[in-house]
PDB file of C-alpha atoms in Angstrom:
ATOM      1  CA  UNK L 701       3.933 -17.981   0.239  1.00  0.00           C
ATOM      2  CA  UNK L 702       2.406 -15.033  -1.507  1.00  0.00           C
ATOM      3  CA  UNK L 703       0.221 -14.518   1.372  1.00  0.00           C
ATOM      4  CA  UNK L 704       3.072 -13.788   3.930  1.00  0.00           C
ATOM      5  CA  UNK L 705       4.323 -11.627   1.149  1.00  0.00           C
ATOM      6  CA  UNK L 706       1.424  -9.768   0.979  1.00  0.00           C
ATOM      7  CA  UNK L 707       1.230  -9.564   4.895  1.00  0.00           C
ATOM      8  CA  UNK L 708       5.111  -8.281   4.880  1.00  0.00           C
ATOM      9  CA  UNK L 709       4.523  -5.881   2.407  1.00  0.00           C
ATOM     10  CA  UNK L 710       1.202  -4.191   3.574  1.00  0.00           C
ATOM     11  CA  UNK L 711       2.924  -3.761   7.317  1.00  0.00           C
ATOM     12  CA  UNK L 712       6.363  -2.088   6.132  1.00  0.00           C
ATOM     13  CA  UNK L 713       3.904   0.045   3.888  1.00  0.00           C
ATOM     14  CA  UNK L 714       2.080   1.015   6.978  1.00  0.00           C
ATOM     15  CA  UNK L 715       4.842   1.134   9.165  1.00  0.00           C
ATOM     16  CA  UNK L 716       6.782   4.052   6.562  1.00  0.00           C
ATOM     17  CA  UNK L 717       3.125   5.750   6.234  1.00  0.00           C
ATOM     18  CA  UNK L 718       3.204   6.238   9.813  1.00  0.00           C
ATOM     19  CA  UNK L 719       6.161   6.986  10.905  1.00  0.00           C
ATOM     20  CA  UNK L 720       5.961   9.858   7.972  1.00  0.00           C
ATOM     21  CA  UNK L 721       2.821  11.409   8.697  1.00  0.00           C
ATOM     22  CA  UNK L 722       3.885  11.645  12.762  1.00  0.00           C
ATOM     23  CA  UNK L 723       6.364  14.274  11.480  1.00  0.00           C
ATOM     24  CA  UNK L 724       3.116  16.200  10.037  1.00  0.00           C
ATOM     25  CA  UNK L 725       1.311  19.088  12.640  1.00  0.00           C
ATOM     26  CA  UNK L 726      -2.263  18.361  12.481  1.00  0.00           C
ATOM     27  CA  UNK L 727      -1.977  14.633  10.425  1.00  0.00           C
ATOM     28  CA  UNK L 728      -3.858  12.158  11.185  1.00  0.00           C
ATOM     29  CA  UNK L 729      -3.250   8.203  10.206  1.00  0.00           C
ATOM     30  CA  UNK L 730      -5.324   5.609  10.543  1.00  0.00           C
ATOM     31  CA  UNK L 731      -5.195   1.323   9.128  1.00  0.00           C
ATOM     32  CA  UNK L 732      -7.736  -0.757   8.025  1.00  0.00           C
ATOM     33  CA  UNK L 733      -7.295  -4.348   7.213  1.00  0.00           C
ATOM     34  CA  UNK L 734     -10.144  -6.100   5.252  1.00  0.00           C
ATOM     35  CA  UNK L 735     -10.406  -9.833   4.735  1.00  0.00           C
ATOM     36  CA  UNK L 736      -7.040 -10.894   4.070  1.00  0.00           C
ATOM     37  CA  UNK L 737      -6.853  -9.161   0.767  1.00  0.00           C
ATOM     38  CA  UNK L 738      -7.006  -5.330   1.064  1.00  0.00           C
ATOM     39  CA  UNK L 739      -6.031  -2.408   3.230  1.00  0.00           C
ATOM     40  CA  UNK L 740      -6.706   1.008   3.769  1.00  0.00           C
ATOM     41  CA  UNK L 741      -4.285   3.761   5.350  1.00  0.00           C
ATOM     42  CA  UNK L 742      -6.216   6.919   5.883  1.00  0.00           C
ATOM     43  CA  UNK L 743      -4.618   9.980   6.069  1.00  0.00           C
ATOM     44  CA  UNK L 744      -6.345  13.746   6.935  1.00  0.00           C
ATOM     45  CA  UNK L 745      -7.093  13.894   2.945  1.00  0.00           C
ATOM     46  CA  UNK L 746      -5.798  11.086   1.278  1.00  0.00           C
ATOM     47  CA  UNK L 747      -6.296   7.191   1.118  1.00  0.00           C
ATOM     48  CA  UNK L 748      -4.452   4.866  -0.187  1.00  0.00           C
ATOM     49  CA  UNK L 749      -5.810   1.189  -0.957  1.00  0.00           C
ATOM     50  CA  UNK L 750      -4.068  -1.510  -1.441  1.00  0.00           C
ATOM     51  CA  UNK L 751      -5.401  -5.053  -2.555  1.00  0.00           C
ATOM     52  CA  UNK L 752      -4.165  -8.335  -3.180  1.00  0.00           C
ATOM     53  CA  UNK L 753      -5.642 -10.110  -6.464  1.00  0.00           C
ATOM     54  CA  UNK L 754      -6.105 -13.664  -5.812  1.00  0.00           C
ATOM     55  CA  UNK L 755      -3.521 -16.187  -5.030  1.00  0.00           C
ATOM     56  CA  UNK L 756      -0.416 -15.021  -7.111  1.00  0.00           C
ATOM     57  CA  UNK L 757       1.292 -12.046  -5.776  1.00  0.00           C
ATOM     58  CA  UNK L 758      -0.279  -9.744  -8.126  1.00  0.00           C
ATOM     59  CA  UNK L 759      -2.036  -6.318  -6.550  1.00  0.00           C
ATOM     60  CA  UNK L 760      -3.419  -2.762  -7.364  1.00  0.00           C
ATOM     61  CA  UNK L 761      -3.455   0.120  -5.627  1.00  0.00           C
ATOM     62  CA  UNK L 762      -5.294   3.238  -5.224  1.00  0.00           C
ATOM     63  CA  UNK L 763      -5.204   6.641  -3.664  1.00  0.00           C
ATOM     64  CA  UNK L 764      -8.197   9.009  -3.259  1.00  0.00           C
ATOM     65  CA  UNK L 765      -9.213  11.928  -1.762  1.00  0.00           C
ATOM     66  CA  UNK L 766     -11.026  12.309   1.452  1.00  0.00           C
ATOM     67  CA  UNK L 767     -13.867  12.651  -0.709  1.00  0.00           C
ATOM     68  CA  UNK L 768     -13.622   9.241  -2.181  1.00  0.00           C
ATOM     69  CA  UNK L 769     -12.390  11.031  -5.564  1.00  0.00           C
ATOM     70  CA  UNK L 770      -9.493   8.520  -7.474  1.00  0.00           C
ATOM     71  CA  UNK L 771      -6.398  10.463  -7.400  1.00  0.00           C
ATOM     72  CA  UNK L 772      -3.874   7.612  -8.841  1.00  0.00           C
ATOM     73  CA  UNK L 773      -3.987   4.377  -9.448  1.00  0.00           C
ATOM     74  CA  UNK L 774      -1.992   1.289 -10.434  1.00  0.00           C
ATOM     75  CA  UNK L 775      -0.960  -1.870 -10.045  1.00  0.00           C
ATOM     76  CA  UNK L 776       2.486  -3.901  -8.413  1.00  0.00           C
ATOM     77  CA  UNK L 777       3.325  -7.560  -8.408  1.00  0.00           C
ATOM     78  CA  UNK L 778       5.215  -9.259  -5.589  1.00  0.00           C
ATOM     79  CA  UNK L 779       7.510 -12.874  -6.895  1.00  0.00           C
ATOM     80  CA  UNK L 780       9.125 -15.218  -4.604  1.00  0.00           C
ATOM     81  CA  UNK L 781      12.205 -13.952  -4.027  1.00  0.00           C
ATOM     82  CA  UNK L 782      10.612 -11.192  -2.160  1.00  0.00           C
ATOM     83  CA  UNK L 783      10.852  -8.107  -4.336  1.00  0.00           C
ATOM     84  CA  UNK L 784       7.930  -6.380  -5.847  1.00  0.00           C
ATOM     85  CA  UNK L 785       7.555  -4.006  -8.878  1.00  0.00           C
ATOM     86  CA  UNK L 786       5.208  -1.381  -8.708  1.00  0.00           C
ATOM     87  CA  UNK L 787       4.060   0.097 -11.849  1.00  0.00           C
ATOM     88  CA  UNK L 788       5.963  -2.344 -14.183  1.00  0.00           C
ATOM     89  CA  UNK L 789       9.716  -1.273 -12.335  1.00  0.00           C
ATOM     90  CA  UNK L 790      12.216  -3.438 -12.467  1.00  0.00           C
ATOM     91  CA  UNK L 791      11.622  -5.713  -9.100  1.00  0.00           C
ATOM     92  CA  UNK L 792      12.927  -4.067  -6.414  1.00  0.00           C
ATOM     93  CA  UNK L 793      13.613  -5.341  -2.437  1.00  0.00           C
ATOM     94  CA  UNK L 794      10.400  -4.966  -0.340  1.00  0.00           C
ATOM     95  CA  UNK L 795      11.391  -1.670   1.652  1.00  0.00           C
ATOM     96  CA  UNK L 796      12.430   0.290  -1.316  1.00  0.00           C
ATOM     97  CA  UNK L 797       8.742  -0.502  -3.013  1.00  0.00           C
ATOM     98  CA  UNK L 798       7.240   0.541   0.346  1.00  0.00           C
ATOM     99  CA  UNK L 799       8.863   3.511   0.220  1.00  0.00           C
ATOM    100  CA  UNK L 800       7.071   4.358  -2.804  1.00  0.00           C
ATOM    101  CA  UNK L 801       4.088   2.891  -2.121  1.00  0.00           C
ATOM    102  CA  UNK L 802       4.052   4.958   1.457  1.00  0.00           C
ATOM    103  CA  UNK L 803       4.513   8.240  -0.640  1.00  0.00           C
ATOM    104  CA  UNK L 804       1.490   8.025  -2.793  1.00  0.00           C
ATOM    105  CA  UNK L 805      -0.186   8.940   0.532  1.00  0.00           C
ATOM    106  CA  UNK L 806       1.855  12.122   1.814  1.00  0.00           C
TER     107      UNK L 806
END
């Protein structure tokens, strides 16, 4: 279950990331899955990483510079009713922690 979670989560997060940085002269945007457990949005100077911990919806993410240089960092937890809480919030439904996830990246 977690891992469709996971899958749901990572593709609104791209979908949001996208969609933002079209608006953007000059922005570029690209998406890299790896294994089933991580994924990387690049942006012109920023990427943000996101990675799945195991089997438990548990995760962390990252952003960093175009220069590989951590930026911010933290962590968010997905349950089985489908919300997530990202940086100890109180859960929240999947598209509002995208939205905030997404934004670490603009």
């Amino acid at each position: 279950m977690y891992q469709e979670l996971w899958i749901s989560l990572v593709s609104v997060v791209q979908s949001y990331t996208a969609a933002a940085l079209m608006a953007v002269p000059g922005e570029s945007f690209e998406c890299s899955r790896e294994a089933d457990d991580k994924c990387i949005l690049r942006a012109k100077h920023k990427q943000l990483l996101l990675w799945r911990s195991g089997a438990a919806g548990d995760g962390s993410w990252k952003v960093r510079s175009s220069a590989e240089e951590t930026l911010a960092e933290g962590r968010f937890s997905l349950n089985v009713q489908g919300l997530v809480s990202v940086d100890g919030s109180p859960s929240m439904e999947m598209d509002a922690a995208a939205e905030i996830l997404a934004a670490k990246i603009l």
